[in-house]
Amino acid sequence: MAPPDDRPLETSLDAESLDSASIRPPPDDLFRAVANTKRRQLLALLTTQETIALDDLTDVLVGMATTTDGPAGPDEWAQVKIELVHAHLPLLTEAGLVEYDEEGGEVRLASLPDAVRDLFEFADEYERAVENRQ
Amino acid sequence: MTPTDTGATTLGGILAEVARRRKTVVVYAPNGTERDLAATLATRNVTVEHRTLPTIGDDAFVVVRDDGRFRGAISLADLLVFLAPPIERPGDLDSVDLEHRAIFELLDETLFVTLDRRQLLATSREFEDRAWRTGRGRLHVGFQSPDAFAAQAELYRRLATTTDIDVHVYVDSAVDADRLDDAPLTVHVEPSDEIGRYWFVLFEDGGDGAQNCGLVAEETAPGQYRGIWTYDRELIARAFAAVERVNSAHRS
C-alpha cells in the first residue's frame, strides 16, 4: 500500500467560504447537477458571466456541440431549448444552483460558495481535458 | 403584365432585393481567431459579431441568425474549410456530402460579392444533384460562357433523357446549342442581355416544393461574382417568372 500523503488537500473549501455563502446545496443535488455534459457547460458558462438569456444559452450549447456533431439547424436548436426548459433548468433551480426568470428568459447562477463555483469550472475543464486526449 | 417598381421581376431586381436583407453571424471564439472569418464574411451581406466565452477553448463556432431567428450553427473549423477555395468538386452526382448540404442551407440567401467560380460550381453541382435525385419538376439553367456549357452539356442530356424533368437550357450561340440537338430538352439560343449576363440554376420539384432551389449570379469582374442561392419557394418562382417573361417577350 502506498504511504499516506500528508500534504493537505488544496481546495478553496474552508469553513469561512462555506459559512459566508447563503446557499449550501446538498451534495447529492450538487453532484447530480454536474453529472451531465450540457449542465456542466451551462454551469461553467454561468461562472464567467452574470446572466445569460435563454436563447443565447441555447445558441451556445448548440454551437458547442457542432465541433463534434457537425452543423446544426433550427430543429436541433428547438430540441436543446426544450431540454433546457423542461429538464436541465428545473433540476438546477430545485438544487438551488441556478435562478431562472421565466418571464424575462434570463438564467443566472445562485449566490454560491467559491468552492462550488470552482467545482463547476473544474468539471468543465476536466471534461475538455479528457476529450482532448481521445 | 407590368413590372413592379421594385424591379424584383427581373433577375437583377431579385439580386438587389436580397442584398437589402441582412443576416447576423455571431462568432463564438477566443480572441483573435475570428479575424479570417470576419474578413471572408465582410464581403457578404452579413453583420459579424464576435463574442468571447472563456469556457470555449479551441471549440470555436458560429451561429447564424436571420431577423432574430436561429438559422444554424457550425463549427468555425468546418466553416473555414467550406469558405476556403478550392471547394472540392464532386466527382459524380451522388457524392455531395451531407455536411456541405447543411452549410449551403445555412448560408442561403446570403449575397456573396466576391465568390469565385469554384464556389459557384459547387453550388450548381449541389442543385443539379437535387434535381437528379428528385427526378421530376422543371430545371432552367443559364450558362454565361460557352466553356461552362460545354462542361455540363452531357450532364443535361442525361438529366433530360433519364428523368421526367422538363429541362430548359439558355445559351448564347447556336453552335453550342447543336450539342444538345438530339436531347429531349428545350434550348433557348438567343437570350437577351437581361438573361445572358447571369449564371442561373433554377429548380422546382413539381411537388410540395421541399426540393426547390435556385442560384442566380452575375459576373462583376472576370472570375468574380455576386449572387444568391436560395431555397425560398416564392423567390424561386419569381426567378422562373423573370427568365420566362424575358424569353417569351423575345420570341414574340
Tab-separated table of C-alpha atoms in Angstrom:
chain	number	residue	atom	x	y	z
A	1	MET	CA	0.000	0.000	0.000
A	2	ALA	CA	1.244	3.482	-0.823
A	3	PRO	CA	2.279	5.623	2.091
A	4	PRO	CA	-0.315	8.177	3.104
A	5	ASP	CA	0.167	11.573	1.549
A	6	ASP	CA	0.387	14.076	4.366
A	7	ARG	CA	0.098	17.066	2.033
A	8	PRO	CA	-3.054	18.985	2.967
A	9	LEU	CA	-5.834	18.892	0.413
A	10	GLU	CA	-5.669	22.078	-1.632
A	11	THR	CA	-9.162	23.270	-2.302
A	12	SER	CA	-10.910	26.540	-1.741
A	13	LEU	CA	-13.164	24.735	0.660
A	14	ASP	CA	-12.836	26.145	4.132
A	15	ALA	CA	-15.287	26.921	6.863
A	16	GLU	CA	-15.289	30.618	6.110
A	17	SER	CA	-16.212	30.329	2.456
A	18	LEU	CA	-18.918	27.837	3.232
A	19	ASP	CA	-20.357	29.929	6.067
A	20	SER	CA	-20.450	33.203	4.165
A	21	ALA	CA	-22.490	31.703	1.346
A	22	SER	CA	-26.226	31.871	1.671
A	23	ILE	CA	-26.777	28.627	-0.205
A	24	ARG	CA	-25.139	25.281	0.558
A	25	PRO	CA	-26.530	22.791	-1.934
A	26	PRO	CA	-26.896	19.221	-0.639
A	27	PRO	CA	-24.104	17.009	-2.038
A	28	ASP	CA	-26.434	14.670	-3.942
A	29	ASP	CA	-28.092	17.589	-5.718
A	30	LEU	CA	-24.755	19.208	-6.458
A	31	PHE	CA	-23.193	16.121	-7.966
A	32	ARG	CA	-26.312	15.214	-9.892
A	33	ALA	CA	-26.093	18.682	-11.414
A	34	VAL	CA	-22.601	18.095	-12.775
A	35	ALA	CA	-23.389	14.590	-13.999
A	36	ASN	CA	-24.441	15.801	-17.461
A	37	THR	CA	-22.442	17.479	-20.253
A	38	LYS	CA	-24.940	20.212	-21.067
A	39	ARG	CA	-25.351	21.114	-17.403
A	40	ARG	CA	-21.580	21.221	-16.915
A	41	GLN	CA	-21.261	23.566	-19.884
A	42	LEU	CA	-24.111	25.708	-18.628
A	43	LEU	CA	-22.757	25.954	-15.080
A	44	ALA	CA	-19.214	26.734	-16.230
A	45	LEU	CA	-20.569	29.414	-18.539
A	46	LEU	CA	-22.519	30.999	-15.688
A	47	THR	CA	-19.395	31.238	-13.532
A	48	THR	CA	-17.990	33.647	-16.145
A	49	GLN	CA	-20.957	35.935	-16.713
A	50	GLU	CA	-23.724	37.381	-14.577
A	51	THR	CA	-26.744	36.367	-16.583
A	52	ILE	CA	-27.455	34.863	-19.948
A	53	ALA	CA	-30.654	34.969	-21.972
A	54	LEU	CA	-32.220	31.557	-22.544
A	55	ASP	CA	-31.961	31.928	-26.346
A	56	ASP	CA	-28.277	32.875	-26.148
A	57	LEU	CA	-27.658	29.971	-23.813
A	58	THR	CA	-29.318	27.661	-26.333
A	59	ASP	CA	-27.136	29.126	-29.110
A	60	VAL	CA	-24.006	28.392	-27.101
A	61	LEU	CA	-24.947	24.830	-26.167
A	62	VAL	CA	-25.976	24.017	-29.738
A	63	GLY	CA	-22.839	25.704	-31.063
A	64	MET	CA	-20.520	23.811	-28.739
A	65	ALA	CA	-21.965	20.511	-29.956
A	66	THR	CA	-21.186	21.384	-33.598
A	67	THR	CA	-17.468	20.860	-33.066
A	68	THR	CA	-18.122	17.169	-32.543
A	69	ASP	CA	-21.518	16.579	-34.171
A	70	GLY	CA	-21.352	18.795	-37.272
A	71	PRO	CA	-23.657	21.664	-38.295
A	72	ALA	CA	-26.984	22.096	-36.519
A	73	GLY	CA	-30.245	23.618	-37.766
A	74	PRO	CA	-33.436	25.006	-36.232
A	75	ASP	CA	-34.675	21.511	-35.304
A	76	GLU	CA	-31.662	20.753	-33.130
A	77	TRP	CA	-31.926	24.214	-31.620
A	78	ALA	CA	-35.577	23.732	-30.657
A	79	GLN	CA	-34.730	20.345	-29.167
A	80	VAL	CA	-31.979	21.755	-26.944
A	81	LYS	CA	-34.183	24.617	-25.789
A	82	ILE	CA	-36.939	22.192	-24.815
A	83	GLU	CA	-34.403	20.081	-22.930
A	84	LEU	CA	-33.196	23.155	-21.071
A	85	VAL	CA	-36.647	24.387	-20.110
A	86	HIS	CA	-38.136	21.025	-19.199
A	87	ALA	CA	-35.209	19.128	-17.735
A	88	HIS	CA	-31.970	20.937	-17.001
A	89	LEU	CA	-33.210	24.253	-15.632
A	90	PRO	CA	-35.844	22.700	-13.335
A	91	LEU	CA	-33.204	20.322	-11.940
A	92	LEU	CA	-30.721	23.147	-11.381
A	93	THR	CA	-33.234	25.541	-9.839
A	94	GLU	CA	-34.545	22.861	-7.488
A	95	ALA	CA	-30.995	22.202	-6.366
A	96	GLY	CA	-30.694	25.915	-5.664
A	97	LEU	CA	-27.774	26.325	-8.075
A	98	VAL	CA	-29.401	28.465	-10.730
A	99	GLU	CA	-32.086	31.110	-10.847
A	100	TYR	CA	-34.282	31.152	-13.906
A	101	ASP	CA	-36.592	34.056	-14.574
A	102	GLU	CA	-39.176	32.519	-16.867
A	103	GLU	CA	-40.737	35.804	-17.876
A	104	GLY	CA	-37.538	37.580	-18.766
A	105	GLY	CA	-35.954	34.403	-20.085
A	106	GLU	CA	-32.819	35.121	-18.046
A	107	VAL	CA	-30.651	32.499	-16.394
A	108	ARG	CA	-28.189	33.300	-13.611
A	109	LEU	CA	-26.064	31.455	-11.101
A	110	ALA	CA	-27.258	31.476	-7.486
A	111	SER	CA	-25.021	33.020	-4.848
A	112	LEU	CA	-22.824	30.010	-4.171
A	113	PRO	CA	-19.713	29.256	-2.121
A	114	ASP	CA	-16.481	29.776	-4.062
A	115	ALA	CA	-15.682	26.092	-3.703
A	116	VAL	CA	-18.860	25.222	-5.612
A	117	ARG	CA	-18.050	27.676	-8.379
A	118	ASP	CA	-14.582	26.146	-8.547
A	119	LEU	CA	-16.178	22.738	-8.885
A	120	PHE	CA	-18.166	23.901	-11.917
A	121	GLU	CA	-15.036	25.265	-13.557
A	122	PHE	CA	-13.112	22.131	-12.724
A	123	ALA	CA	-15.845	19.832	-14.060
A	124	ASP	CA	-15.863	21.652	-17.393
A	125	GLU	CA	-12.076	21.822	-17.663
A	126	TYR	CA	-11.775	18.179	-16.755
A	127	GLU	CA	-14.233	17.154	-19.433
A	128	ARG	CA	-12.401	19.103	-22.110
A	129	ALA	CA	-9.037	17.787	-20.979
A	130	VAL	CA	-10.309	14.214	-21.234
A	131	GLU	CA	-11.860	14.875	-24.654
A	132	ASN	CA	-8.626	16.329	-25.969
A	133	ARG	CA	-6.776	13.169	-25.002
A	134	GLN	CA	-9.090	10.994	-27.048
B	1	MET	CA	-48.300	42.346	-67.164
B	2	THR	CA	-46.449	45.394	-65.926
B	3	PRO	CA	-43.252	45.002	-63.987
B	4	THR	CA	-43.432	46.424	-60.472
B	5	ASP	CA	-41.459	49.443	-59.313
B	6	THR	CA	-39.191	47.331	-57.169
B	7	GLY	CA	-37.675	45.729	-60.227
B	8	ALA	CA	-37.937	42.371	-58.490
B	9	THR	CA	-39.451	40.759	-61.565
B	10	THR	CA	-36.005	40.647	-63.167
B	11	LEU	CA	-33.010	38.613	-62.105
B	12	GLY	CA	-31.114	41.830	-61.331
B	13	GLY	CA	-34.030	43.097	-59.246
B	14	ILE	CA	-34.107	39.875	-57.241
B	15	LEU	CA	-30.384	40.185	-56.503
B	16	ALA	CA	-30.847	43.786	-55.378
B	17	GLU	CA	-33.781	42.855	-53.172
B	18	VAL	CA	-31.908	40.074	-51.407
B	19	ALA	CA	-28.888	42.359	-50.976
B	20	ARG	CA	-31.022	44.559	-48.752
B	21	ARG	CA	-31.676	41.757	-46.264
B	22	ARG	CA	-29.041	41.147	-43.661
B	23	LYS	CA	-28.142	38.220	-41.514
B	24	THR	CA	-26.195	38.187	-38.317
B	25	VAL	CA	-23.326	35.813	-37.827
B	26	VAL	CA	-22.193	35.546	-34.226
B	27	VAL	CA	-18.716	34.154	-33.883
B	28	TYR	CA	-18.033	32.495	-30.545
B	29	ALA	CA	-14.298	32.171	-30.332
B	30	PRO	CA	-11.290	33.061	-28.234
B	31	ASN	CA	-9.862	36.477	-29.070
B	32	GLY	CA	-8.122	36.773	-32.410
B	33	THR	CA	-9.256	33.557	-34.031
B	34	GLU	CA	-12.188	35.147	-35.812
B	35	ARG	CA	-10.226	37.595	-37.949
B	36	ASP	CA	-10.002	35.353	-41.004
B	37	LEU	CA	-13.692	34.724	-40.868
B	38	ALA	CA	-14.627	38.367	-40.452
B	39	ALA	CA	-12.518	39.206	-43.490
B	40	THR	CA	-14.170	36.468	-45.546
B	41	LEU	CA	-17.701	37.242	-44.452
B	42	ALA	CA	-17.282	41.009	-44.727
B	43	THR	CA	-17.861	40.583	-48.443
B	44	ARG	CA	-21.292	39.165	-47.829
B	45	ASN	CA	-24.314	40.991	-46.558
B	46	VAL	CA	-23.933	39.757	-43.039
B	47	THR	CA	-23.249	41.506	-39.784
B	48	VAL	CA	-20.446	39.770	-37.963
B	49	GLU	CA	-20.478	39.904	-34.166
B	50	HIS	CA	-17.793	38.425	-32.012
B	51	ARG	CA	-18.301	37.017	-28.538
B	52	THR	CA	-15.656	35.516	-26.357
B	53	LEU	CA	-16.517	32.782	-23.929
B	54	PRO	CA	-13.770	31.774	-21.517
B	55	THR	CA	-15.107	28.236	-21.477
B	56	ILE	CA	-14.906	27.718	-25.238
B	57	GLY	CA	-11.222	26.944	-25.604
B	58	ASP	CA	-10.471	25.741	-29.111
B	59	ASP	CA	-14.020	24.779	-29.902
B	60	ALA	CA	-14.919	27.953	-31.765
B	61	PHE	CA	-18.228	28.028	-33.616
B	62	VAL	CA	-20.562	30.446	-35.359
B	63	VAL	CA	-24.289	30.967	-35.052
B	64	VAL	CA	-26.321	32.415	-37.929
B	65	ARG	CA	-29.416	34.429	-37.072
B	66	ASP	CA	-31.859	35.922	-39.519
B	67	ASP	CA	-34.314	38.551	-38.255
B	68	GLY	CA	-33.580	37.337	-34.745
B	69	ARG	CA	-34.409	33.716	-35.579
B	70	PHE	CA	-31.858	30.949	-35.193
B	71	ARG	CA	-30.903	29.594	-38.614
B	72	GLY	CA	-27.980	27.358	-37.850
B	73	ALA	CA	-24.703	26.759	-36.103
B	74	ILE	CA	-21.466	25.340	-37.420
B	75	SER	CA	-18.005	24.880	-36.017
B	76	LEU	CA	-15.551	27.526	-37.133
B	77	ALA	CA	-13.240	24.820	-38.465
B	78	ASP	CA	-15.975	23.414	-40.753
B	79	LEU	CA	-16.977	26.859	-41.955
B	80	LEU	CA	-13.430	27.911	-42.820
B	81	VAL	CA	-12.907	24.717	-44.797
B	82	PHE	CA	-16.107	25.434	-46.708
B	83	LEU	CA	-15.235	29.058	-47.416
B	84	ALA	CA	-11.639	28.477	-48.416
B	85	PRO	CA	-11.308	27.791	-52.118
B	86	PRO	CA	-10.893	25.418	-53.730
B	87	ILE	CA	-14.108	23.665	-52.947
B	88	GLU	CA	-13.740	20.098	-53.968
B	89	ARG	CA	-15.862	19.457	-56.965
B	90	PRO	CA	-17.939	16.341	-56.503
B	91	GLY	CA	-16.864	13.684	-58.981
B	92	ASP	CA	-20.351	12.400	-59.515
B	93	LEU	CA	-23.844	13.364	-58.611
B	94	ASP	CA	-24.155	11.205	-55.520
B	95	SER	CA	-21.093	12.425	-53.726
B	96	VAL	CA	-22.213	15.781	-52.365
B	97	ASP	CA	-21.903	15.148	-48.664
B	98	LEU	CA	-24.470	15.986	-46.069
B	99	GLU	CA	-22.272	18.415	-44.249
B	100	HIS	CA	-21.917	20.599	-47.318
B	101	ARG	CA	-25.618	20.500	-47.833
B	102	ALA	CA	-26.153	21.789	-44.298
B	103	ILE	CA	-23.779	24.680	-44.918
B	104	PHE	CA	-25.488	25.571	-48.167
B	105	GLU	CA	-28.736	25.845	-46.301
B	106	LEU	CA	-27.096	27.848	-43.543
B	107	LEU	CA	-25.745	30.480	-45.888
B	108	ASP	CA	-28.584	30.598	-48.391
B	109	GLU	CA	-29.858	33.998	-49.448
B	110	THR	CA	-26.609	35.471	-48.304
B	111	LEU	CA	-25.377	37.680	-51.077
B	112	PHE	CA	-21.838	36.886	-51.981
B	113	VAL	CA	-19.954	39.692	-53.569
B	114	THR	CA	-16.619	38.110	-54.283
B	115	LEU	CA	-17.438	34.467	-54.554
B	116	ASP	CA	-15.304	32.754	-57.140
B	117	ARG	CA	-16.126	30.311	-59.906
B	118	ARG	CA	-15.311	27.210	-57.950
B	119	GLN	CA	-17.740	28.036	-55.191
B	120	LEU	CA	-20.475	28.738	-57.725
B	121	LEU	CA	-19.691	25.486	-59.484
B	122	ALA	CA	-20.013	23.568	-56.227
B	123	THR	CA	-23.402	25.175	-55.601
B	124	SER	CA	-24.549	24.442	-59.159
B	125	ARG	CA	-23.499	20.793	-58.762
B	126	GLU	CA	-25.386	20.597	-55.487
B	127	PHE	CA	-28.568	21.831	-57.167
B	128	GLU	CA	-28.162	19.572	-60.193
B	129	ASP	CA	-27.797	16.731	-57.721
B	130	ARG	CA	-31.049	17.693	-56.027
B	131	ALA	CA	-32.839	17.778	-59.388
B	132	TRP	CA	-31.342	14.399	-60.290
B	133	ARG	CA	-32.474	12.757	-57.067
B	134	THR	CA	-35.949	14.285	-57.358
B	135	GLY	CA	-36.350	13.122	-60.958
B	136	ARG	CA	-39.281	15.384	-61.883
B	137	GLY	CA	-40.247	19.045	-61.995
B	138	ARG	CA	-38.538	21.689	-64.087
B	139	LEU	CA	-34.988	22.896	-64.338
B	140	HIS	CA	-33.908	26.100	-66.096
B	141	VAL	CA	-30.207	26.680	-66.457
B	142	GLY	CA	-28.391	29.655	-67.942
B	143	PHE	CA	-24.768	29.400	-68.958
B	144	GLN	CA	-22.738	32.537	-69.113
B	145	SER	CA	-19.895	31.124	-71.129
B	146	PRO	CA	-19.511	28.520	-73.894
B	147	ASP	CA	-16.927	26.697	-71.763
B	148	ALA	CA	-19.282	26.367	-68.834
B	149	PHE	CA	-21.913	24.971	-71.145
B	150	ALA	CA	-19.512	22.555	-72.819
B	151	ALA	CA	-18.512	21.158	-69.431
B	152	GLN	CA	-22.109	20.427	-68.448
B	153	ALA	CA	-23.846	19.643	-71.727
B	154	GLU	CA	-23.610	15.862	-71.275
B	155	LEU	CA	-24.983	16.058	-67.755
B	156	TYR	CA	-28.042	17.929	-69.019
B	157	ARG	CA	-28.507	15.439	-71.787
B	158	ARG	CA	-28.540	12.670	-69.168
B	159	LEU	CA	-30.918	14.600	-66.921
B	160	ALA	CA	-33.338	15.186	-69.783
B	161	THR	CA	-33.068	11.626	-71.094
B	162	THR	CA	-33.293	9.617	-67.893
B	163	THR	CA	-35.585	11.712	-65.667
B	164	ASP	CA	-39.013	13.312	-66.093
B	165	ILE	CA	-37.603	16.778	-65.535
B	166	ASP	CA	-38.563	19.478	-68.026
B	167	VAL	CA	-35.110	20.854	-68.804
B	168	HIS	CA	-34.533	24.295	-70.351
B	169	VAL	CA	-31.028	25.423	-71.235
B	170	TYR	CA	-30.126	29.023	-72.105
B	171	VAL	CA	-27.011	29.520	-74.202
B	172	ASP	CA	-25.894	32.421	-76.332
B	173	SER	CA	-24.715	30.738	-79.503
B	174	ALA	CA	-26.314	28.342	-81.945
B	175	VAL	CA	-23.060	26.411	-82.338
B	176	ASP	CA	-23.182	25.466	-78.678
B	177	ALA	CA	-26.825	24.536	-78.883
B	178	ASP	CA	-26.077	21.922	-81.552
B	179	ARG	CA	-24.535	19.768	-78.881
B	180	LEU	CA	-27.969	19.050	-77.465
B	181	ASP	CA	-29.948	18.898	-80.696
B	182	ASP	CA	-30.921	15.285	-80.178
B	183	ALA	CA	-31.770	15.531	-76.459
B	184	PRO	CA	-35.364	15.803	-75.177
B	185	LEU	CA	-34.958	19.305	-73.756
B	186	THR	CA	-35.590	22.911	-74.764
B	187	VAL	CA	-32.643	25.052	-75.788
B	188	HIS	CA	-33.055	28.815	-75.849
B	189	VAL	CA	-30.318	30.117	-78.108
B	190	GLU	CA	-30.796	33.840	-78.170
B	191	PRO	CA	-31.235	35.092	-74.672
B	192	SER	CA	-31.415	38.827	-74.224
B	193	ASP	CA	-28.772	40.713	-72.295
B	194	GLU	CA	-31.045	40.637	-69.321
B	195	ILE	CA	-30.679	36.884	-69.064
B	196	GLY	CA	-27.326	36.345	-70.741
B	197	ARG	CA	-25.459	38.235	-68.029
B	198	TYR	CA	-26.486	35.755	-65.369
B	199	TRP	CA	-25.394	32.347	-64.304
B	200	PHE	CA	-28.514	30.652	-63.040
B	201	VAL	CA	-29.764	27.245	-61.980
B	202	LEU	CA	-33.450	27.165	-61.064
B	203	PHE	CA	-35.255	24.028	-59.976
B	204	GLU	CA	-38.849	23.380	-58.941
B	205	ASP	CA	-39.582	19.829	-57.813
B	206	GLY	CA	-43.067	19.594	-59.280
B	207	GLY	CA	-44.404	18.517	-55.885
B	208	ASP	CA	-44.585	20.180	-52.494
B	209	GLY	CA	-41.562	22.406	-53.171
B	210	ALA	CA	-39.363	20.865	-50.496
B	211	GLN	CA	-36.587	20.307	-53.048
B	212	ASN	CA	-36.893	23.670	-54.810
B	213	CYS	CA	-33.636	25.564	-55.093
B	214	GLY	CA	-32.193	28.397	-57.087
B	215	LEU	CA	-28.895	30.075	-57.839
B	216	VAL	CA	-28.576	33.423	-59.596
B	217	ALA	CA	-25.184	35.053	-60.032
B	218	GLU	CA	-23.768	37.884	-62.054
B	219	GLU	CA	-20.157	38.275	-63.112
B	220	THR	CA	-18.877	41.626	-61.881
B	221	ALA	CA	-15.258	41.214	-62.981
B	222	PRO	CA	-13.504	38.321	-64.711
B	223	GLY	CA	-13.897	35.326	-62.385
B	224	GLN	CA	-15.680	37.360	-59.685
B	225	TYR	CA	-19.366	37.066	-58.987
B	226	ARG	CA	-22.133	38.366	-56.832
B	227	GLY	CA	-25.247	36.371	-56.398
B	228	ILE	CA	-27.504	34.308	-54.189
B	229	TRP	CA	-28.644	30.804	-53.705
B	230	THR	CA	-31.958	30.161	-52.063
B	231	TYR	CA	-34.495	27.513	-51.066
B	232	ASP	CA	-37.299	30.057	-50.778
B	233	ARG	CA	-40.180	28.891	-52.969
B	234	GLU	CA	-41.575	32.327	-53.609
B	235	LEU	CA	-38.193	33.778	-54.598
B	236	ILE	CA	-37.509	30.821	-56.893
B	237	ALA	CA	-40.919	31.206	-58.528
B	238	ARG	CA	-40.133	34.845	-59.225
B	239	ALA	CA	-36.774	33.957	-60.736
B	240	PHE	CA	-38.513	31.460	-63.044
B	241	ALA	CA	-41.003	34.152	-63.999
B	242	ALA	CA	-38.193	36.625	-64.707
B	243	VAL	CA	-36.468	34.197	-67.039
B	244	GLU	CA	-39.674	33.126	-68.806
B	245	ARG	CA	-41.017	36.645	-69.159
B	246	VAL	CA	-37.908	37.882	-70.934
B	247	ASN	CA	-37.737	34.793	-73.059
B	248	SER	CA	-41.336	34.954	-74.286
B	249	ALA	CA	-41.066	38.691	-74.954
B	250	HIS	CA	-38.031	37.976	-77.024
B	251	ARG	CA	-39.722	35.356	-79.145
B	252	SER	CA	-42.882	37.292	-79.946
